[in-house]
CSV table of C-alpha atoms and ligand atoms in Angstrom, one decimal:
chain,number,residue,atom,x,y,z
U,946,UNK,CA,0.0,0.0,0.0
U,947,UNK,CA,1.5,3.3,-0.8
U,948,UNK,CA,2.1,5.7,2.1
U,949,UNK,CA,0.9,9.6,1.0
U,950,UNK,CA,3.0,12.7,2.5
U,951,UNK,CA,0.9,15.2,4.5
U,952,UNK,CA,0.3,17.5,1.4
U,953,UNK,CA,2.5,20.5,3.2
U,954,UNK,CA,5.7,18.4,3.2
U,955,UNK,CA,4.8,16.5,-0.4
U,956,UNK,CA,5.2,19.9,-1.9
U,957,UNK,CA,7.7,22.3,0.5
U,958,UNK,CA,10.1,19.4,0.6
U,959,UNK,CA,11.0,20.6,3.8
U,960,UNK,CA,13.1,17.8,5.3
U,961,UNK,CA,14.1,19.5,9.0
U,962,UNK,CA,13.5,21.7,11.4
U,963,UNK,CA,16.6,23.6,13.2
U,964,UNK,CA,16.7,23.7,16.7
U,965,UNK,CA,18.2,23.5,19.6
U,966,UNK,CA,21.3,25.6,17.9
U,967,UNK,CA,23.4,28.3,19.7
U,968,UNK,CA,23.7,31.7,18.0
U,969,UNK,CA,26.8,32.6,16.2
U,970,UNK,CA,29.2,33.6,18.8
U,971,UNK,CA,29.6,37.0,17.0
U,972,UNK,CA,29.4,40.8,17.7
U,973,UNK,CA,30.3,40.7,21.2
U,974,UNK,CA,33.5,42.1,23.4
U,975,UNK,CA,36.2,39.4,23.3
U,976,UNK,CA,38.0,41.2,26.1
U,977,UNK,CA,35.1,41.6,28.1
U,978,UNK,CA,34.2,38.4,28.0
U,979,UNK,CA,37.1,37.2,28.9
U,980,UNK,CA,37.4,37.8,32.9
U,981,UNK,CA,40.9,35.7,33.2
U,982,UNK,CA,42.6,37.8,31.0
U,983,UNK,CA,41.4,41.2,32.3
U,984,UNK,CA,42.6,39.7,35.8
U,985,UNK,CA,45.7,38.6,34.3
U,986,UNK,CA,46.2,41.9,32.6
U,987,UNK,CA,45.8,43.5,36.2
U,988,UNK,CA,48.1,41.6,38.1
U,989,UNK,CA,50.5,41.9,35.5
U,990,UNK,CA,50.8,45.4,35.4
U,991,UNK,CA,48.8,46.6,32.3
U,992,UNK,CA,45.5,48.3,33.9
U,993,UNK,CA,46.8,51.5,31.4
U,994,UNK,CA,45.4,49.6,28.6
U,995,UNK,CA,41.8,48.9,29.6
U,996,UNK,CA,40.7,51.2,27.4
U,997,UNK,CA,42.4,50.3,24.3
U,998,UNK,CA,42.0,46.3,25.2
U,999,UNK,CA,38.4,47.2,25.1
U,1000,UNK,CA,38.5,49.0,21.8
U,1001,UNK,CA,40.2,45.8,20.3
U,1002,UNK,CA,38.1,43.4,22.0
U,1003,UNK,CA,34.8,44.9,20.6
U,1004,UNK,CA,36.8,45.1,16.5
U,1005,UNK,CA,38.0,41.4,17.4
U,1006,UNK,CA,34.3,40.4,18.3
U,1007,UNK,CA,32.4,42.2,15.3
U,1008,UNK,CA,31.1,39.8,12.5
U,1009,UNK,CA,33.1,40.9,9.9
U,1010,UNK,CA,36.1,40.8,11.7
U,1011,UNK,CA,35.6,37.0,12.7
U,1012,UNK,CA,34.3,36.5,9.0
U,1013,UNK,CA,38.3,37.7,7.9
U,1014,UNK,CA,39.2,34.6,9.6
U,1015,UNK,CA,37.3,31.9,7.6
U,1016,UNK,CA,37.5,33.8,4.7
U,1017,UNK,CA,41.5,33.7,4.6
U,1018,UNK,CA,41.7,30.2,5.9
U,1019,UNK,CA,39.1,28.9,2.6
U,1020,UNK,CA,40.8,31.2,0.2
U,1021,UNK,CA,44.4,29.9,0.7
U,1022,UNK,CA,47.5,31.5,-0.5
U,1023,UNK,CA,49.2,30.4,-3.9
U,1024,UNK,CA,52.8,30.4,-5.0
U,1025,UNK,CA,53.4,32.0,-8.5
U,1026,UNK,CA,57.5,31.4,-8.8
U,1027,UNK,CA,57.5,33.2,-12.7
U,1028,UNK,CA,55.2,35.8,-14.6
U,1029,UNK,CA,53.9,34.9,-18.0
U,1030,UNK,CA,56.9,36.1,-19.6
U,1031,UNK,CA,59.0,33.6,-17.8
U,1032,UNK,CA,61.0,35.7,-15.1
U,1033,UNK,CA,61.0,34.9,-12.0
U,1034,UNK,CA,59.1,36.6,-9.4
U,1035,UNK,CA,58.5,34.3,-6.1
U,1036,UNK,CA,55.5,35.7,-5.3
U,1037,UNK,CA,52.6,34.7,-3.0
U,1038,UNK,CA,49.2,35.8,-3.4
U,1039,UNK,CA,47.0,35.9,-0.8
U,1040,UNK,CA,43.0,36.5,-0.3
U,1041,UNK,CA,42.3,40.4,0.7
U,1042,UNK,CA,41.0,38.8,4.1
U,1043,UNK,CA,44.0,38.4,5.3
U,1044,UNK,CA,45.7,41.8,4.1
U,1045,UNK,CA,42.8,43.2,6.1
U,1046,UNK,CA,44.5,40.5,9.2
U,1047,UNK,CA,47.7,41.8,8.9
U,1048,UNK,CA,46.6,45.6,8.5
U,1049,UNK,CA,44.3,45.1,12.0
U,1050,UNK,CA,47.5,43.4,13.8
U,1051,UNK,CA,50.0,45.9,12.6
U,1052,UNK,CA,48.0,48.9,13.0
U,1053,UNK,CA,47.4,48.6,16.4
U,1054,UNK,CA,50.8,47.4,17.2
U,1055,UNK,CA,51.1,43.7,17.8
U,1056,UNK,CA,54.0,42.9,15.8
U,1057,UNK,CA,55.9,46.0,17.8
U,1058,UNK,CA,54.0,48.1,20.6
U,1059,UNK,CA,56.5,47.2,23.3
U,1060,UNK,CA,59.6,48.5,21.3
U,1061,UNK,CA,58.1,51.8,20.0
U,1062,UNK,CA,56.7,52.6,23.1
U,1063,UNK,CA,58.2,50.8,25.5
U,1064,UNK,CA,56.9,50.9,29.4
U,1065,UNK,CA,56.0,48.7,32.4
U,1066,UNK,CA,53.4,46.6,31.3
U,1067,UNK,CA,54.0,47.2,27.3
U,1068,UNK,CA,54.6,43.3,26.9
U,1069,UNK,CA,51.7,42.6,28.8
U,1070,UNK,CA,49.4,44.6,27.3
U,1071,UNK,CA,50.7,43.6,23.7
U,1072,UNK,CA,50.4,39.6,24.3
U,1073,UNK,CA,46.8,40.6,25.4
U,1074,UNK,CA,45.9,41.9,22.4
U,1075,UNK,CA,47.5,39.6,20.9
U,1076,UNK,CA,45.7,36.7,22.4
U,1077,UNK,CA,42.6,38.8,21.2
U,1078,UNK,CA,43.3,38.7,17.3
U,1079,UNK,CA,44.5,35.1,17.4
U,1080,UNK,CA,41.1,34.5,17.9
U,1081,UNK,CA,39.8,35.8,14.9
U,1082,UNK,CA,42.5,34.0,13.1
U,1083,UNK,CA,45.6,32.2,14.5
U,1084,UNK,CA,48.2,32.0,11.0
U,1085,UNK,CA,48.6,35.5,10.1
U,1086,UNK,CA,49.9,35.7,13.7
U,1087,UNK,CA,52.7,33.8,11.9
U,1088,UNK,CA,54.9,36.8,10.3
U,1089,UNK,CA,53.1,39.2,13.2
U,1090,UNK,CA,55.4,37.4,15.7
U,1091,UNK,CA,58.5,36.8,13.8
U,1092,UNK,CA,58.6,40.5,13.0
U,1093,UNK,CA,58.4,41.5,16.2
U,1094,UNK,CA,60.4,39.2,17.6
U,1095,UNK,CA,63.1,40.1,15.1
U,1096,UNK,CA,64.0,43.3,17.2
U,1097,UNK,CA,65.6,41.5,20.1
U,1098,UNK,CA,67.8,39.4,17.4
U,1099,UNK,CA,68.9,42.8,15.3
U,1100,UNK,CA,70.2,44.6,18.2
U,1101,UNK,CA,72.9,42.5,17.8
U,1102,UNK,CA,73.8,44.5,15.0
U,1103,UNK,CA,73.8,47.8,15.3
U,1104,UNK,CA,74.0,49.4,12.1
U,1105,UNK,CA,71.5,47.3,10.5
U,1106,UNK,CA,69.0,47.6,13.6
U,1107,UNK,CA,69.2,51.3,13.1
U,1108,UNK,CA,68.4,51.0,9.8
U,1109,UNK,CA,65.9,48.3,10.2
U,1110,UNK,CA,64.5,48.6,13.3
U,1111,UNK,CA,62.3,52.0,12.6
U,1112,UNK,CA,60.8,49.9,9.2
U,1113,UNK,CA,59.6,47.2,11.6
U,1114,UNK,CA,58.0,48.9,14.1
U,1115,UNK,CA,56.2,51.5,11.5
U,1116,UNK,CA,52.3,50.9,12.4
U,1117,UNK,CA,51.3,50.4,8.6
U,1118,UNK,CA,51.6,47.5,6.4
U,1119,UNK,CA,53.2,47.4,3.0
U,1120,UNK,CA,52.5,44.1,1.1
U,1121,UNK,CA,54.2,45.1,-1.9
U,1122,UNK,CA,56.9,43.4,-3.3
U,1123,UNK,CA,59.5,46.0,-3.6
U,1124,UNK,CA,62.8,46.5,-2.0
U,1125,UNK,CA,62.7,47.4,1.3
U,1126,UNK,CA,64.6,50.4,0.3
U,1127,UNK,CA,61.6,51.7,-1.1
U,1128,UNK,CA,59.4,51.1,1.7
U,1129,UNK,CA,58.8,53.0,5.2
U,1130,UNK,CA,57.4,49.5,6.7
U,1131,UNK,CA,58.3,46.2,6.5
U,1132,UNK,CA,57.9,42.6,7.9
U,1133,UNK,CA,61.0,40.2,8.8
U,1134,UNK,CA,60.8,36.1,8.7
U,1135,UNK,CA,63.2,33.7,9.9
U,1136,UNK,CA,64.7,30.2,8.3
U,1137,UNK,CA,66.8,28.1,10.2
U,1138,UNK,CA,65.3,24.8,9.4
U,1139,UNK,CA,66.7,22.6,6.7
U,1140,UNK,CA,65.7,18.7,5.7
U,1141,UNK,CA,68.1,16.5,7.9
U,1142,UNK,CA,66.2,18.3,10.8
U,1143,UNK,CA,64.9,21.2,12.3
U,1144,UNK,CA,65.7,20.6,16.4
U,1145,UNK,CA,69.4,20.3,14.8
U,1146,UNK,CA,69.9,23.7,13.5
U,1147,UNK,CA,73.8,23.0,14.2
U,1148,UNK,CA,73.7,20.3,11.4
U,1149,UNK,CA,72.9,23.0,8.4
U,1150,UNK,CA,74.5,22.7,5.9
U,1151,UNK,CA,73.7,26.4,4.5
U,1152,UNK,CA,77.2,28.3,3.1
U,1153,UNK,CA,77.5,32.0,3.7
U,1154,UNK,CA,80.4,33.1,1.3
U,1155,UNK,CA,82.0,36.6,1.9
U,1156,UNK,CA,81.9,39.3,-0.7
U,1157,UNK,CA,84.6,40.9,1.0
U,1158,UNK,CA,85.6,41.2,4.6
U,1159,UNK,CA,84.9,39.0,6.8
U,1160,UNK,CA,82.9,39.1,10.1
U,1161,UNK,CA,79.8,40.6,12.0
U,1162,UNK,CA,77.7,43.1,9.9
U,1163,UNK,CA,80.2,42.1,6.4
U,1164,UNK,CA,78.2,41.1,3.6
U,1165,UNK,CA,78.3,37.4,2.5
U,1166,UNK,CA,76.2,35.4,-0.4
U,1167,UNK,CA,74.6,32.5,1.1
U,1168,UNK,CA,73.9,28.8,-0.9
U,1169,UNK,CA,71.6,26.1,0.4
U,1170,UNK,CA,68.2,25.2,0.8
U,1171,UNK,CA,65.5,25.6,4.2
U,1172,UNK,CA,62.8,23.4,4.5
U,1173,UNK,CA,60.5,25.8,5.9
U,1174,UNK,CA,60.0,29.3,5.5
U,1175,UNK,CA,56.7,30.5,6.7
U,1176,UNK,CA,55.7,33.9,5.8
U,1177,UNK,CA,58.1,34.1,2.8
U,1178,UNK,CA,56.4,37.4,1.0
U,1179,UNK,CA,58.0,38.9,4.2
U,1180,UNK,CA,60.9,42.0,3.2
U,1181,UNK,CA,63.9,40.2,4.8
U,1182,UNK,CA,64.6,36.9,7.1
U,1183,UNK,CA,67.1,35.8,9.7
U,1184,UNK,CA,68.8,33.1,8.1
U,1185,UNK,CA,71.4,30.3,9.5
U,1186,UNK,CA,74.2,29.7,7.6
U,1187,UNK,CA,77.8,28.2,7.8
U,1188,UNK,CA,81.2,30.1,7.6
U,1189,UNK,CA,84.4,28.9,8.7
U,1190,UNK,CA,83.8,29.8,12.1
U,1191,UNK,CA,80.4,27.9,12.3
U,1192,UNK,CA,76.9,28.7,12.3
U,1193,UNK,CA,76.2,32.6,11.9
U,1194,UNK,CA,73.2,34.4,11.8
U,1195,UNK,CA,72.2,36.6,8.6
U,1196,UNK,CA,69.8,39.2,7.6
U,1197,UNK,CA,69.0,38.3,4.1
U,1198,UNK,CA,66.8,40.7,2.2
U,1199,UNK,CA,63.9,40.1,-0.3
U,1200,UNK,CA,65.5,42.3,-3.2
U,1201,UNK,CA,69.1,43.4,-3.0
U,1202,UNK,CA,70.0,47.5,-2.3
U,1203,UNK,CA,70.6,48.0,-6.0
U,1204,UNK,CA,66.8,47.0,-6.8
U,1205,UNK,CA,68.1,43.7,-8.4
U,1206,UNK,CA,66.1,40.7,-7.1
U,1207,UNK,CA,67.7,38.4,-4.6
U,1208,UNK,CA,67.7,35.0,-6.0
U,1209,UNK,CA,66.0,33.7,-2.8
U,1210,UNK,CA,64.0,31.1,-4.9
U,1211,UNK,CA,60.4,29.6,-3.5
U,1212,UNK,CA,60.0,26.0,-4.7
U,1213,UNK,CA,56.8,25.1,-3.9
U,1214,UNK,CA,54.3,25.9,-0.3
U,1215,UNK,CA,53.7,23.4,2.2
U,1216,UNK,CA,50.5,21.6,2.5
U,1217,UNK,CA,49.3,21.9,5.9
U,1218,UNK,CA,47.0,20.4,8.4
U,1219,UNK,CA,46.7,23.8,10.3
U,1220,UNK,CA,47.6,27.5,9.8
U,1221,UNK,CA,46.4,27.2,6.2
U,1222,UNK,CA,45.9,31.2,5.9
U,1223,UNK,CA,49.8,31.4,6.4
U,1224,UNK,CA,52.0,30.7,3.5
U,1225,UNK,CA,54.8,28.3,4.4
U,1226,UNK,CA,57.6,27.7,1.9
U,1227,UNK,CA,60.8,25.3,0.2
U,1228,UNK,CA,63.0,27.7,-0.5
U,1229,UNK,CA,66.4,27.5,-2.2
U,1230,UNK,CA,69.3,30.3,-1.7
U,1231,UNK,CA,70.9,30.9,-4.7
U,1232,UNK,CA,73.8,33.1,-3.6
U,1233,UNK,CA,71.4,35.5,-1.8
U,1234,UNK,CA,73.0,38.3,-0.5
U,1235,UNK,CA,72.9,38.7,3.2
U,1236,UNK,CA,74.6,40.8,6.0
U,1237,UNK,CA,76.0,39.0,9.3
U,1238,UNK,CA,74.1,39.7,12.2
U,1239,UNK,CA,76.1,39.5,15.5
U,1240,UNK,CA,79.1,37.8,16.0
U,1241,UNK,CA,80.9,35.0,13.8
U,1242,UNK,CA,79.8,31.2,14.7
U,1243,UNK,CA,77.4,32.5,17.3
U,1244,UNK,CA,74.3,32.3,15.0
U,1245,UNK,CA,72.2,30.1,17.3
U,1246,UNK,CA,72.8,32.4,20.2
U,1247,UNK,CA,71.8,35.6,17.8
U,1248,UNK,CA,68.7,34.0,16.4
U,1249,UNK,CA,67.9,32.1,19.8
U,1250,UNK,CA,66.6,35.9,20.4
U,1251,UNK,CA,63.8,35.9,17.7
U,1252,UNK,CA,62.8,32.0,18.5
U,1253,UNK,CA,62.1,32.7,21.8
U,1254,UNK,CA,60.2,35.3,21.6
U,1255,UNK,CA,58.5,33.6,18.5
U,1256,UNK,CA,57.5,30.3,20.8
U,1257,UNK,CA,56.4,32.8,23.3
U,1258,UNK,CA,53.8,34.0,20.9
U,1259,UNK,CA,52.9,30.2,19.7
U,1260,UNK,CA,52.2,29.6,23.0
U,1261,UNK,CA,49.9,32.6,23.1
U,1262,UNK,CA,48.5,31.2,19.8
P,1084,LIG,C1,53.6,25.7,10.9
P,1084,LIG,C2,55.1,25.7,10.9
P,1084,LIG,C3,55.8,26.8,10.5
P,1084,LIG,C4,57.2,26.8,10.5
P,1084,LIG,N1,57.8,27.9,10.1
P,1084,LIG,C5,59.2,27.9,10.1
P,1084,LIG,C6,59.9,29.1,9.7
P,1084,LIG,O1,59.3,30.1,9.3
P,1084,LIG,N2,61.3,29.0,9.7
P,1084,LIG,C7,61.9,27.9,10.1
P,1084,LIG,O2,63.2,27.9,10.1
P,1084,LIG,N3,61.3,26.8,10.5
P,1084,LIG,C8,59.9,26.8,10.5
P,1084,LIG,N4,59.2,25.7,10.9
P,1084,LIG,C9,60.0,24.4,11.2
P,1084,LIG,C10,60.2,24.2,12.7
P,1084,LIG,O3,61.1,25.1,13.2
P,1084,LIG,C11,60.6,22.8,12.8
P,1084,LIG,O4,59.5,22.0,12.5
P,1084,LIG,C12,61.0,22.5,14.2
P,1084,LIG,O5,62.2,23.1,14.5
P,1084,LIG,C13,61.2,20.9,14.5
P,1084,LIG,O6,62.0,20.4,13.5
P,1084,LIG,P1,61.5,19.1,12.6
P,1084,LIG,O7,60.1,19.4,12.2
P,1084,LIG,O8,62.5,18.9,11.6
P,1084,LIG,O9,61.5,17.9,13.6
P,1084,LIG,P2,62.7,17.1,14.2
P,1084,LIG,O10,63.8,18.0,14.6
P,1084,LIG,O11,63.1,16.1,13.2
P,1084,LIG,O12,62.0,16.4,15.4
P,1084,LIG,C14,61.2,15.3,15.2
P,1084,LIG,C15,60.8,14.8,16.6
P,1084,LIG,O13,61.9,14.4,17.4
P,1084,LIG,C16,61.9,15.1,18.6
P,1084,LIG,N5,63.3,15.5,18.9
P,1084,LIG,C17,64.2,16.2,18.1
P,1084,LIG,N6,65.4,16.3,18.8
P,1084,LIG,C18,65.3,15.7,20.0
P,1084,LIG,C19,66.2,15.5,21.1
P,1084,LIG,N7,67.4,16.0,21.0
P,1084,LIG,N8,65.7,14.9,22.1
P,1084,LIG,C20,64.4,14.4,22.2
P,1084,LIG,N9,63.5,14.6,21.2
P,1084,LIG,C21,63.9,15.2,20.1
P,1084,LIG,C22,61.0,16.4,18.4
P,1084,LIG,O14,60.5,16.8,19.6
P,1084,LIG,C23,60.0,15.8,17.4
P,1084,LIG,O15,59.0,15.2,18.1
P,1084,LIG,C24,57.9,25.6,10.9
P,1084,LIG,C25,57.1,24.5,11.3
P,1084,LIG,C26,55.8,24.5,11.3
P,1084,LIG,C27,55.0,23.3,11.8
C-alpha cells in the first residue's frame, strides 16, 4: 500500500527543522568576555590599557572581523614562482582577508608596541591583544610574531638595527613586493630549518660566502636550501648559515640594495594540516646576499633571540 505525505511536506520538501542551535558567537567584546585575561592583565601590570583592550576586543568580536578569519583560511594562498613572460618573481598571493589580518594586527601594534613605546606593562598589554586577534584568526599571527620578535635578534647588529628597526616597528603594512629600500614598513621572517632536521639547527649545511671582509655586519652570499620558511612574502629573514667559524646568523633581504632581485627562490608551499591562511615555503638560496648579524659562529645564540620570543607567541597562539 503506498504511504501519502501530508500535502505540506509533499510539496515544500522541507526535510528538518533547526533547533536546539546556539547563535553565532559574534558581535560581542572578546575582552570583556574574557574575565581571566582582564585579571591577568591587572596583576600583571597593564590596567593602562583597559581602554584600548576594550577597543580591540569589541573590533576582534564584530562579524566581519571573525568573517576575515574563515575567509583567509578557505581562500588559501598560492605560489606564482614566474610571470607569463618567464622571469622569475617568487610571489605569493593571498586572499584580501588576510591583508585586512595583517593591517588590524600591525596597526594597532602587535608585531611592535612594546619597542616603540616601551613601558611597564607594554609586553603585557601587547600579548593581550594579541591573544585577542588570534582568535579571529591564528596564521597570520605567523609573520606578526616573527617580526616582532626580530627586534631582540637585530640589536645584535647595530648598524643594521638602526636601519631596520624603525621599518619594523612602523604601524602600517606594505604588502608590496619592492625592495625594502623603497618602503617605510616592513615585515621580517626567519629560516633556520633545513631537511636533515629542524631541532638540529647546528647540522645545516647552509654556506654564507663573503663578498669581501669577513665578520659581523660584512656582507656574505649565502647557498643552500631551508625546509620551511613561513611567511616568505615577508621584506627580509634571519637566516642560519655556515662560515668557517660555524653557524652565523644573517639578515637576508627580499631584493638586493641596488633594486636587483635576490635569487632567494620559492620552490613550492607546504600543504598543511593547520595554519592554512599562512603561506609556508621550500626555499632554495641561490647566492642570496645577506649581511651578518652578530658575532661569527654564534648564529644560534643571535637567532635564539627571535625564536624565543616567536614560541612565546605560539604559546599565546
Ligand atoms: C607551521 C610551521 C611553521 C614553521 N615555520 C618555520 C619558519 O618560518 N622558519 C623555520 O626555520 N622553521 C619553521 N618551521 C620548522 C620548525 O622550526 C621545525 O618543524 C622544528 O624546529 C622541528 O623540526 P623538525 O620538524 O625537523 O622535527 P625534528 O627536529 O626532526 O624532530 C622530530 C621529533 O623528534 C623530537 N626531537 C628532536 N630532537 C630531539 C632531542 N634531542 N631529544 C628528544 N627529542 C627530540 C622532536 O620533539 C619531534 O617530536 C615551521 C614549522 C611549522 C610546523
Amino acid at each position: 500500500m503506498t504511504e501519502h505525505y501530508p500535502q505540506a511536506e509533499q510539496f515544500m520538501a522541507s526535510t528538518h527543522e533547526v533547533e536546539n542551535q546556539p547563535k553565532p558567537l559574534e558581535n560581542y567584546n572578546l575582552y570583556l568576555a574574557d574575565k581571566a585575561l582582564q585579571q591577568a592583565v591587572e596583576r600583571e601590570g597593564a590596567s593602562w590599557a583597559y581602554s584600548d583592550l576594550i577597543a580591540f576586543g569589541e573590533l576582534a568580536g564584530k562579524k566581519e572581523s571573525i568573517e576575515l578569519g574563515f575567509q583567509a583560511n578557505k581562500y588559501q594562498p598560492e605560489l606564482r614562482t614566474h610571470d607569463r613572460y618567464g622571469h622569475r618573481i617568487d610571489q605569493v598571493d593571498f586572499h584580501p582577508s588576510y591583508h585586512q589580518l595583517m593591517t588590524t594586527a600591525i596597526e594597532h601594534g602587535l608585531h611592535a608596541s612594546p619597542w616603540s613605546d616601551p613601558k611597564s606593562g607594554a609586553h603585557v598589554a601587547r600579548a593581550a591583544k594579541y591573544y585577542l586577534h588570534t582568535q579571529v584568526e591564528a596564521s597570520h599571527g605567523c609573520p606578526i610574531t616573527m617580526t616582532f620578535a626580530a627586534i631582540p635578534a637585530l640589536r645584535h647588529q647595530p648598524g643594521l638595527f638602526e636601519e631596520w628597526a624603525p621599518k619594523i616597528t612602523a604601524r602600517q603594512y606594505d604588502p608590496r613586493n619592492i625592495p625594502h629600500t623603497e618602503k617605510n614598513a616592513v615585515t621580517i621572517g626567519m629560516a633556520m630549518t633545513e631537511k636533515q632536521g629542524g631541532s638540529d639547527v647546528r647540522r645545516n649545511t647552509t654556506r654564507a660566502y663573503p663578498l669581501t671582509t669577513e665578520g659581523s655586519g660584512q656582507a656574505y652570499e649565502l647557498v643552500g636550501h631551508k625546509w620551511f620558511v613561513s611567511a616568505p612574502m615577508c621584506d627580509a629573514f634571519l637566516v642560519l648559515a655556515q662560515t668557517r667559524s660555524g653557524l652565523s646568523c644573517f639578515l637576508v633581504p627580499r631584493w638586493r640594495p641596488d633594486g636587483s632581485k635576490n635569487p632567494i627562490q620559492l620552490q613550492q608551499l607546504k600543504q598543511k594540516m593547520g595554519n592554512a591562511a599562512n603561506a609556508s615555503s621550500e626555499t632554495e638560496l641561490r647566492g642570496a646576499l645577506g649581511w651578518m648579524v652578530g658575532e661569527e659562529g654564534r648564529g644560534v645564540r643571535t637567532i635564539i633571540e627571535m625564536v624565543a620570543t616567536t614560541r612565546y607567541d605560539c604559546m599565546i597562539g
